[in-house]
Amino acid sequence: GLGGMGRLFLRYIEAESVHCCALCATHLAAHDQVVSRQFRGRHGDAWLFGDVINVNDGPPEKRLLLTGLHVVADIYCNGCDTRLGWKYVEAYEEQQKYKEGKFILEMNRILKERDLRKREAEAAGGGEARHRLAALEDEEMLTDGGEGTDDEAGQDSDPQATRRAAQTALQAMHGAASEQWAAAERPGG
């Protein structure tokens, strides 16, 4: 029937810079729709957008976020059904009302269209550039951070600390490995 047909009709955004679904490249939002970069999602940094297209929302539910009680609805990509973030349906605190009707997109679920093109071109051209690009994308994600103002309650909101801990663990491992190596090199008594 015609019921399912709407899902296949994806709109395009005519804009200089467009944010897309990282999985299927469906257009989601023009860059000038970014309201704030200072948010945290389930998976780390997230941006608040005024208008997002090509998404469908799950059922609205009350959630206690770091900034208080909100009614939110998870949003899913119409192209591949990936959960991309959520939409603010209602905010109970006066100073949070500005979020109503706006959308959170998780940074690790979206990519700018030109980065997607770059990624495709480099995927076609072999692996080395691809690794470089991945490293570059990670750095970009980390520089824009700022202090998160929103979060699913209970998330670890300090990626820096997590990274430091991982680095320390890595150094400890390397240290241990090189000591073993040194021990192996020493001639037996």
mmCIF file with all atom_site columns, N, CA, C and O in Angstrom, residues 21-59:
data_model
loop_
_atom_site.group_PDB
_atom_site.id
_atom_site.type_symbol
_atom_site.label_atom_id
_atom_site.label_alt_id
_atom_site.label_comp_id
_atom_site.label_asym_id
_atom_site.label_entity_id
_atom_site.label_seq_id
_atom_site.pdbx_PDB_ins_code
_atom_site.Cartn_x
_atom_site.Cartn_y
_atom_site.Cartn_z
_atom_site.occupancy
_atom_site.B_iso_or_equiv
_atom_site.pdbx_formal_charge
_atom_site.auth_seq_id
_atom_site.auth_comp_id
_atom_site.auth_asym_id
_atom_site.auth_atom_id
_atom_site.pdbx_PDB_model_num
ATOM 1   N N  . CYS A 1 21 ? 23.623 11.838 7.612  1.00 0.00 ? 21 CYS A N  1
ATOM 2   C CA . CYS A 1 21 ? 23.774 10.606 8.373  1.00 0.00 ? 21 CYS A CA 1
ATOM 3   C C  . CYS A 1 21 ? 25.105 9.973  8.002  1.00 0.00 ? 21 CYS A C  1
ATOM 4   O O  . CYS A 1 21 ? 25.390 9.770  6.819  1.00 0.00 ? 21 CYS A O  1
ATOM 5   N N  . ALA A 1 22 ? 25.932 9.646  8.996  1.00 0.00 ? 22 ALA A N  1
ATOM 6   C CA . ALA A 1 22 ? 27.263 9.099  8.722  1.00 0.00 ? 22 ALA A CA 1
ATOM 7   C C  . ALA A 1 22 ? 27.173 7.715  8.089  1.00 0.00 ? 22 ALA A C  1
ATOM 8   O O  . ALA A 1 22 ? 28.082 7.266  7.409  1.00 0.00 ? 22 ALA A O  1
ATOM 9   N N  . LEU A 1 23 ? 26.046 7.021  8.308  1.00 0.00 ? 23 LEU A N  1
ATOM 10  C CA . LEU A 1 23 ? 25.911 5.671  7.776  1.00 0.00 ? 23 LEU A CA 1
ATOM 11  C C  . LEU A 1 23 ? 25.428 5.648  6.338  1.00 0.00 ? 23 LEU A C  1
ATOM 12  O O  . LEU A 1 23 ? 25.954 4.910  5.517  1.00 0.00 ? 23 LEU A O  1
ATOM 13  N N  . CYS A 1 24 ? 24.389 6.447  6.035  1.00 0.00 ? 24 CYS A N  1
ATOM 14  C CA . CYS A 1 24 ? 23.792 6.308  4.704  1.00 0.00 ? 24 CYS A CA 1
ATOM 15  C C  . CYS A 1 24 ? 23.775 7.609  3.916  1.00 0.00 ? 24 CYS A C  1
ATOM 16  O O  . CYS A 1 24 ? 23.217 7.662  2.833  1.00 0.00 ? 24 CYS A O  1
ATOM 17  N N  . ALA A 1 25 ? 24.361 8.684  4.468  1.00 0.00 ? 25 ALA A N  1
ATOM 18  C CA . ALA A 1 25 ? 24.535 9.958  3.760  1.00 0.00 ? 25 ALA A CA 1
ATOM 19  C C  . ALA A 1 25 ? 23.234 10.724 3.501  1.00 0.00 ? 25 ALA A C  1
ATOM 20  O O  . ALA A 1 25 ? 23.218 11.689 2.750  1.00 0.00 ? 25 ALA A O  1
ATOM 21  N N  . THR A 1 26 ? 22.141 10.312 4.130  1.00 0.00 ? 26 THR A N  1
ATOM 22  C CA . THR A 1 26 ? 20.895 11.070 4.011  1.00 0.00 ? 26 THR A CA 1
ATOM 23  C C  . THR A 1 26 ? 21.082 12.479 4.587  1.00 0.00 ? 26 THR A C  1
ATOM 24  O O  . THR A 1 26 ? 21.693 12.644 5.644  1.00 0.00 ? 26 THR A O  1
ATOM 25  N N  . HIS A 1 27 ? 20.585 13.484 3.871  1.00 0.00 ? 27 HIS A N  1
ATOM 26  C CA . HIS A 1 27 ? 20.660 14.870 4.350  1.00 0.00 ? 27 HIS A CA 1
ATOM 27  C C  . HIS A 1 27 ? 19.829 15.038 5.620  1.00 0.00 ? 27 HIS A C  1
ATOM 28  O O  . HIS A 1 27 ? 18.685 14.582 5.673  1.00 0.00 ? 27 HIS A O  1
ATOM 29  N N  . LEU A 1 28 ? 20.394 15.726 6.614  1.00 0.00 ? 28 LEU A N  1
ATOM 30  C CA . LEU A 1 28 ? 19.678 15.929 7.878  1.00 0.00 ? 28 LEU A CA 1
ATOM 31  C C  . LEU A 1 28 ? 19.464 17.395 8.213  1.00 0.00 ? 28 LEU A C  1
ATOM 32  O O  . LEU A 1 28 ? 18.384 17.787 8.636  1.00 0.00 ? 28 LEU A O  1
ATOM 33  N N  . ALA A 1 29 ? 20.507 18.219 8.063  1.00 0.00 ? 29 ALA A N  1
ATOM 34  C CA . ALA A 1 29 ? 20.374 19.611 8.481  1.00 0.00 ? 29 ALA A CA 1
ATOM 35  C C  . ALA A 1 29 ? 21.426 20.484 7.809  1.00 0.00 ? 29 ALA A C  1
ATOM 36  O O  . ALA A 1 29 ? 22.560 20.055 7.610  1.00 0.00 ? 29 ALA A O  1
ATOM 37  N N  . ALA A 1 30 ? 21.009 21.707 7.496  1.00 0.00 ? 30 ALA A N  1
ATOM 38  C CA . ALA A 1 30 ? 21.973 22.687 6.991  1.00 0.00 ? 30 ALA A CA 1
ATOM 39  C C  . ALA A 1 30 ? 22.820 23.173 8.170  1.00 0.00 ? 30 ALA A C  1
ATOM 40  O O  . ALA A 1 30 ? 22.342 23.231 9.300  1.00 0.00 ? 30 ALA A O  1
ATOM 41  N N  . HIS A 1 31 ? 24.074 23.515 7.883  1.00 0.00 ? 31 HIS A N  1
ATOM 42  C CA . HIS A 1 31 ? 24.973 23.927 8.955  1.00 0.00 ? 31 HIS A CA 1
ATOM 43  C C  . HIS A 1 31 ? 24.459 25.183 9.670  1.00 0.00 ? 31 HIS A C  1
ATOM 44  O O  . HIS A 1 31 ? 24.694 25.371 10.861 1.00 0.00 ? 31 HIS A O  1
ATOM 45  N N  . ASP A 1 32 ? 23.716 26.025 8.946  1.00 0.00 ? 32 ASP A N  1
ATOM 46  C CA . ASP A 1 32 ? 23.233 27.254 9.605  1.00 0.00 ? 32 ASP A CA 1
ATOM 47  C C  . ASP A 1 32 ? 22.068 26.989 10.564 1.00 0.00 ? 32 ASP A C  1
ATOM 48  O O  . ASP A 1 32 ? 21.562 27.907 11.195 1.00 0.00 ? 32 ASP A O  1
ATOM 49  N N  . GLN A 1 33 ? 21.667 25.723 10.677 1.00 0.00 ? 33 GLN A N  1
ATOM 50  C CA . GLN A 1 33 ? 20.642 25.355 11.660 1.00 0.00 ? 33 GLN A CA 1
ATOM 51  C C  . GLN A 1 33 ? 21.247 24.996 13.025 1.00 0.00 ? 33 GLN A C  1
ATOM 52  O O  . GLN A 1 33 ? 20.516 24.662 13.953 1.00 0.00 ? 33 GLN A O  1
ATOM 53  N N  . VAL A 1 34 ? 22.576 25.045 13.135 1.00 0.00 ? 34 VAL A N  1
ATOM 54  C CA . VAL A 1 34 ? 23.217 24.736 14.427 1.00 0.00 ? 34 VAL A CA 1
ATOM 55  C C  . VAL A 1 34 ? 22.887 25.840 15.434 1.00 0.00 ? 34 VAL A C  1
ATOM 56  O O  . VAL A 1 34 ? 23.174 27.011 15.193 1.00 0.00 ? 34 VAL A O  1
ATOM 57  N N  . VAL A 1 35 ? 22.266 25.456 16.550 1.00 0.00 ? 35 VAL A N  1
ATOM 58  C CA . VAL A 1 35 ? 21.916 26.416 17.600 1.00 0.00 ? 35 VAL A CA 1
ATOM 59  C C  . VAL A 1 35 ? 23.012 26.438 18.661 1.00 0.00 ? 35 VAL A C  1
ATOM 60  O O  . VAL A 1 35 ? 23.381 27.485 19.181 1.00 0.00 ? 35 VAL A O  1
ATOM 61  N N  . SER A 1 36 ? 23.555 25.261 18.985 1.00 0.00 ? 36 SER A N  1
ATOM 62  C CA . SER A 1 36 ? 24.586 25.179 20.014 1.00 0.00 ? 36 SER A CA 1
ATOM 63  C C  . SER A 1 36 ? 25.434 23.933 19.809 1.00 0.00 ? 36 SER A C  1
ATOM 64  O O  . SER A 1 36 ? 24.931 22.881 19.432 1.00 0.00 ? 36 SER A O  1
ATOM 65  N N  . ARG A 1 37 ? 26.741 24.068 20.095 1.00 0.00 ? 37 ARG A N  1
ATOM 66  C CA . ARG A 1 37 ? 27.643 22.910 20.018 1.00 0.00 ? 37 ARG A CA 1
ATOM 67  C C  . ARG A 1 37 ? 27.948 22.355 21.405 1.00 0.00 ? 37 ARG A C  1
ATOM 68  O O  . ARG A 1 37 ? 28.749 21.456 21.554 1.00 0.00 ? 37 ARG A O  1
ATOM 69  N N  . GLN A 1 38 ? 27.323 22.923 22.432 1.00 0.00 ? 38 GLN A N  1
ATOM 70  C CA . GLN A 1 38 ? 27.712 22.602 23.815 1.00 0.00 ? 38 GLN A CA 1
ATOM 71  C C  . GLN A 1 38 ? 26.844 21.533 24.455 1.00 0.00 ? 38 GLN A C  1
ATOM 72  O O  . GLN A 1 38 ? 26.451 21.677 25.596 1.00 0.00 ? 38 GLN A O  1
ATOM 73  N N  . PHE A 1 39 ? 26.531 20.486 23.730 1.00 0.00 ? 39 PHE A N  1
ATOM 74  C CA . PHE A 1 39 ? 25.649 19.472 24.293 1.00 0.00 ? 39 PHE A CA 1
ATOM 75  C C  . PHE A 1 39 ? 26.346 18.121 24.388 1.00 0.00 ? 39 PHE A C  1
ATOM 76  O O  . PHE A 1 39 ? 27.364 17.889 23.733 1.00 0.00 ? 39 PHE A O  1
ATOM 77  N N  . ARG A 1 40 ? 25.789 17.272 25.234 1.00 0.00 ? 40 ARG A N  1
ATOM 78  C CA . ARG A 1 40 ? 26.274 15.896 25.334 1.00 0.00 ? 40 ARG A CA 1
ATOM 79  C C  . ARG A 1 40 ? 25.115 14.986 24.983 1.00 0.00 ? 40 ARG A C  1
ATOM 80  O O  . ARG A 1 40 ? 23.995 15.213 25.411 1.00 0.00 ? 40 ARG A O  1
ATOM 81  N N  . GLY A 1 41 ? 25.422 13.938 24.228 1.00 0.00 ? 41 GLY A N  1
ATOM 82  C CA . GLY A 1 41 ? 24.393 12.959 23.915 1.00 0.00 ? 41 GLY A CA 1
ATOM 83  C C  . GLY A 1 41 ? 24.688 11.672 24.647 1.00 0.00 ? 41 GLY A C  1
ATOM 84  O O  . GLY A 1 41 ? 25.445 11.649 25.612 1.00 0.00 ? 41 GLY A O  1
ATOM 85  N N  . ARG A 1 42 ? 24.108 10.600 24.164 1.00 0.00 ? 42 ARG A N  1
ATOM 86  C CA . ARG A 1 42 ? 24.413 9.281  24.755 1.00 0.00 ? 42 ARG A CA 1
ATOM 87  C C  . ARG A 1 42 ? 25.853 8.890  24.494 1.00 0.00 ? 42 ARG A C  1
ATOM 88  O O  . ARG A 1 42 ? 26.456 8.156  25.238 1.00 0.00 ? 42 ARG A O  1
ATOM 89  N N  . HIS A 1 43 ? 26.384 9.334  23.345 1.00 0.00 ? 43 HIS A N  1
ATOM 90  C CA . HIS A 1 43 ? 27.682 8.822  22.885 1.00 0.00 ? 43 HIS A CA 1
ATOM 91  C C  . HIS A 1 43 ? 28.725 9.919  22.809 1.00 0.00 ? 43 HIS A C  1
ATOM 92  O O  . HIS A 1 43 ? 29.580 9.894  21.948 1.00 0.00 ? 43 HIS A O  1
ATOM 93  N N  . GLY A 1 44 ? 28.619 10.934 23.674 1.00 0.00 ? 44 GLY A N  1
ATOM 94  C CA . GLY A 1 44 ? 29.633 11.985 23.622 1.00 0.00 ? 44 GLY A CA 1
ATOM 95  C C  . GLY A 1 44 ? 29.046 13.283 23.095 1.00 0.00 ? 44 GLY A C  1
ATOM 96  O O  . GLY A 1 44 ? 27.871 13.578 23.312 1.00 0.00 ? 44 GLY A O  1
ATOM 97  N N  . ASP A 1 45 ? 29.869 14.052 22.381 1.00 0.00 ? 45 ASP A N  1
ATOM 98  C CA . ASP A 1 45 ? 29.443 15.375 21.946 1.00 0.00 ? 45 ASP A CA 1
ATOM 99  C C  . ASP A 1 45 ? 28.228 15.317 21.033 1.00 0.00 ? 45 ASP A C  1
ATOM 100 O O  . ASP A 1 45 ? 28.091 14.413 20.211 1.00 0.00 ? 45 ASP A O  1
ATOM 101 N N  . ALA A 1 46 ? 27.370 16.313 21.178 1.00 0.00 ? 46 ALA A N  1
ATOM 102 C CA . ALA A 1 46 ? 26.165 16.407 20.355 1.00 0.00 ? 46 ALA A CA 1
ATOM 103 C C  . ALA A 1 46 ? 25.884 17.880 20.110 1.00 0.00 ? 46 ALA A C  1
ATOM 104 O O  . ALA A 1 46 ? 26.258 18.736 20.910 1.00 0.00 ? 46 ALA A O  1
ATOM 105 N N  . TRP A 1 47 ? 25.254 18.185 18.983 1.00 0.00 ? 47 TRP A N  1
ATOM 106 C CA . TRP A 1 47 ? 24.903 19.565 18.670 1.00 0.00 ? 47 TRP A CA 1
ATOM 107 C C  . TRP A 1 47 ? 23.398 19.711 18.667 1.00 0.00 ? 47 TRP A C  1
ATOM 108 O O  . TRP A 1 47 ? 22.667 18.779 18.336 1.00 0.00 ? 47 TRP A O  1
ATOM 109 N N  . LEU A 1 48 ? 22.947 20.915 19.026 1.00 0.00 ? 48 LEU A N  1
ATOM 110 C CA . LEU A 1 48 ? 21.522 21.241 18.998 1.00 0.00 ? 48 LEU A CA 1
ATOM 111 C C  . LEU A 1 48 ? 21.220 21.931 17.669 1.00 0.00 ? 48 LEU A C  1
ATOM 112 O O  . LEU A 1 48 ? 21.880 22.914 17.318 1.00 0.00 ? 48 LEU A O  1
ATOM 113 N N  . PHE A 1 49 ? 20.241 21.412 16.940 1.00 0.00 ? 49 PHE A N  1
ATOM 114 C CA . PHE A 1 49 ? 19.852 21.961 15.641 1.00 0.00 ? 49 PHE A CA 1
ATOM 115 C C  . PHE A 1 49 ? 18.425 22.485 15.703 1.00 0.00 ? 49 PHE A C  1
ATOM 116 O O  . PHE A 1 49 ? 17.568 21.903 16.374 1.00 0.00 ? 49 PHE A O  1
ATOM 117 N N  . GLY A 1 50 ? 18.164 23.567 14.957 1.00 0.00 ? 50 GLY A N  1
ATOM 118 C CA . GLY A 1 50 ? 16.822 24.117 14.908 1.00 0.00 ? 50 GLY A CA 1
ATOM 119 C C  . GLY A 1 50 ? 15.902 23.261 14.054 1.00 0.00 ? 50 GLY A C  1
ATOM 120 O O  . GLY A 1 50 ? 14.788 22.942 14.446 1.00 0.00 ? 50 GLY A O  1
ATOM 121 N N  . ASP A 1 51 ? 16.367 22.882 12.872 1.00 0.00 ? 51 ASP A N  1
ATOM 122 C CA . ASP A 1 51 ? 15.505 22.137 11.965 1.00 0.00 ? 51 ASP A CA 1
ATOM 123 C C  . ASP A 1 51 ? 16.268 20.950 11.401 1.00 0.00 ? 51 ASP A C  1
ATOM 124 O O  . ASP A 1 51 ? 17.378 21.099 10.912 1.00 0.00 ? 51 ASP A O  1
ATOM 125 N N  . VAL A 1 52 ? 15.662 19.777 11.482 1.00 0.00 ? 52 VAL A N  1
ATOM 126 C CA . VAL A 1 52 ? 16.269 18.557 10.964 1.00 0.00 ? 52 VAL A CA 1
ATOM 127 C C  . VAL A 1 52 ? 15.221 17.871 10.091 1.00 0.00 ? 52 VAL A C  1
ATOM 128 O O  . VAL A 1 52 ? 14.053 17.790 10.468 1.00 0.00 ? 52 VAL A O  1
ATOM 129 N N  . ILE A 1 53 ? 15.628 17.402 8.906  1.00 0.00 ? 53 ILE A N  1
ATOM 130 C CA . ILE A 1 53 ? 14.673 16.727 8.019  1.00 0.00 ? 53 ILE A CA 1
ATOM 131 C C  . ILE A 1 53 ? 15.060 15.255 7.867  1.00 0.00 ? 53 ILE A C  1
ATOM 132 O O  . ILE A 1 53 ? 16.133 14.835 8.318  1.00 0.00 ? 53 ILE A O  1
ATOM 133 N N  . ASN A 1 54 ? 14.181 14.510 7.216  1.00 0.00 ? 54 ASN A N  1
ATOM 134 C CA . ASN A 1 54 ? 14.437 13.089 6.914  1.00 0.00 ? 54 ASN A CA 1
ATOM 135 C C  . ASN A 1 54 ? 14.615 12.240 8.171  1.00 0.00 ? 54 ASN A C  1
ATOM 136 O O  . ASN A 1 54 ? 15.372 11.270 8.172  1.00 0.00 ? 54 ASN A O  1
ATOM 137 N N  . VAL A 1 55 ? 13.923 12.614 9.254  1.00 0.00 ? 55 VAL A N  1
ATOM 138 C CA . VAL A 1 55 ? 13.949 11.784 10.462 1.00 0.00 ? 55 VAL A CA 1
ATOM 139 C C  . VAL A 1 55 ? 12.519 11.498 10.894 1.00 0.00 ? 55 VAL A C  1
ATOM 140 O O  . VAL A 1 55 ? 11.595 12.241 10.571 1.00 0.00 ? 55 VAL A O  1
ATOM 141 N N  . ASN A 1 56 ? 12.346 10.399 11.609 1.00 0.00 ? 56 ASN A N  1
ATOM 142 C CA . ASN A 1 56 ? 11.046 10.108 12.210 1.00 0.00 ? 56 ASN A CA 1
ATOM 143 C C  . ASN A 1 56 ? 11.265 9.912  13.698 1.00 0.00 ? 56 ASN A C  1
ATOM 144 O O  . ASN A 1 56 ? 12.336 9.478  14.123 1.00 0.00 ? 56 ASN A O  1
ATOM 145 N N  . ASP A 1 57 ? 10.274 10.284 14.516 1.00 0.00 ? 57 ASP A N  1
ATOM 146 C CA . ASP A 1 57 ? 10.501 10.195 15.967 1.00 0.00 ? 57 ASP A CA 1
ATOM 147 C C  . ASP A 1 57 ? 9.806  8.999  16.586 1.00 0.00 ? 57 ASP A C  1
ATOM 148 O O  . ASP A 1 57 ? 8.747  8.573  16.153 1.00 0.00 ? 57 ASP A O  1
ATOM 149 N N  . GLY A 1 58 ? 10.455 8.481  17.617 1.00 0.00 ? 58 GLY A N  1
ATOM 150 C CA . GLY A 1 58 ? 9.881  7.433  18.443 1.00 0.00 ? 58 GLY A CA 1
ATOM 151 C C  . GLY A 1 58 ? 8.854  8.066  19.379 1.00 0.00 ? 58 GLY A C  1
ATOM 152 O O  . GLY A 1 58 ? 8.570  9.261  19.290 1.00 0.00 ? 58 GLY A O  1
ATOM 153 N N  . PRO A 1 59 ? 8.318  7.270  20.302 1.00 0.00 ? 59 PRO A N  1
ATOM 154 C CA . PRO A 1 59 ? 7.315  7.788  21.244 1.00 0.00 ? 59 PRO A CA 1
ATOM 155 C C  . PRO A 1 59 ? 7.939  8.802  22.203 1.00 0.00 ? 59 PRO A C  1
ATOM 156 O O  . PRO A 1 59 ? 9.071  8.607  22.643 1.00 0.00 ? 59 PRO A O  1
#
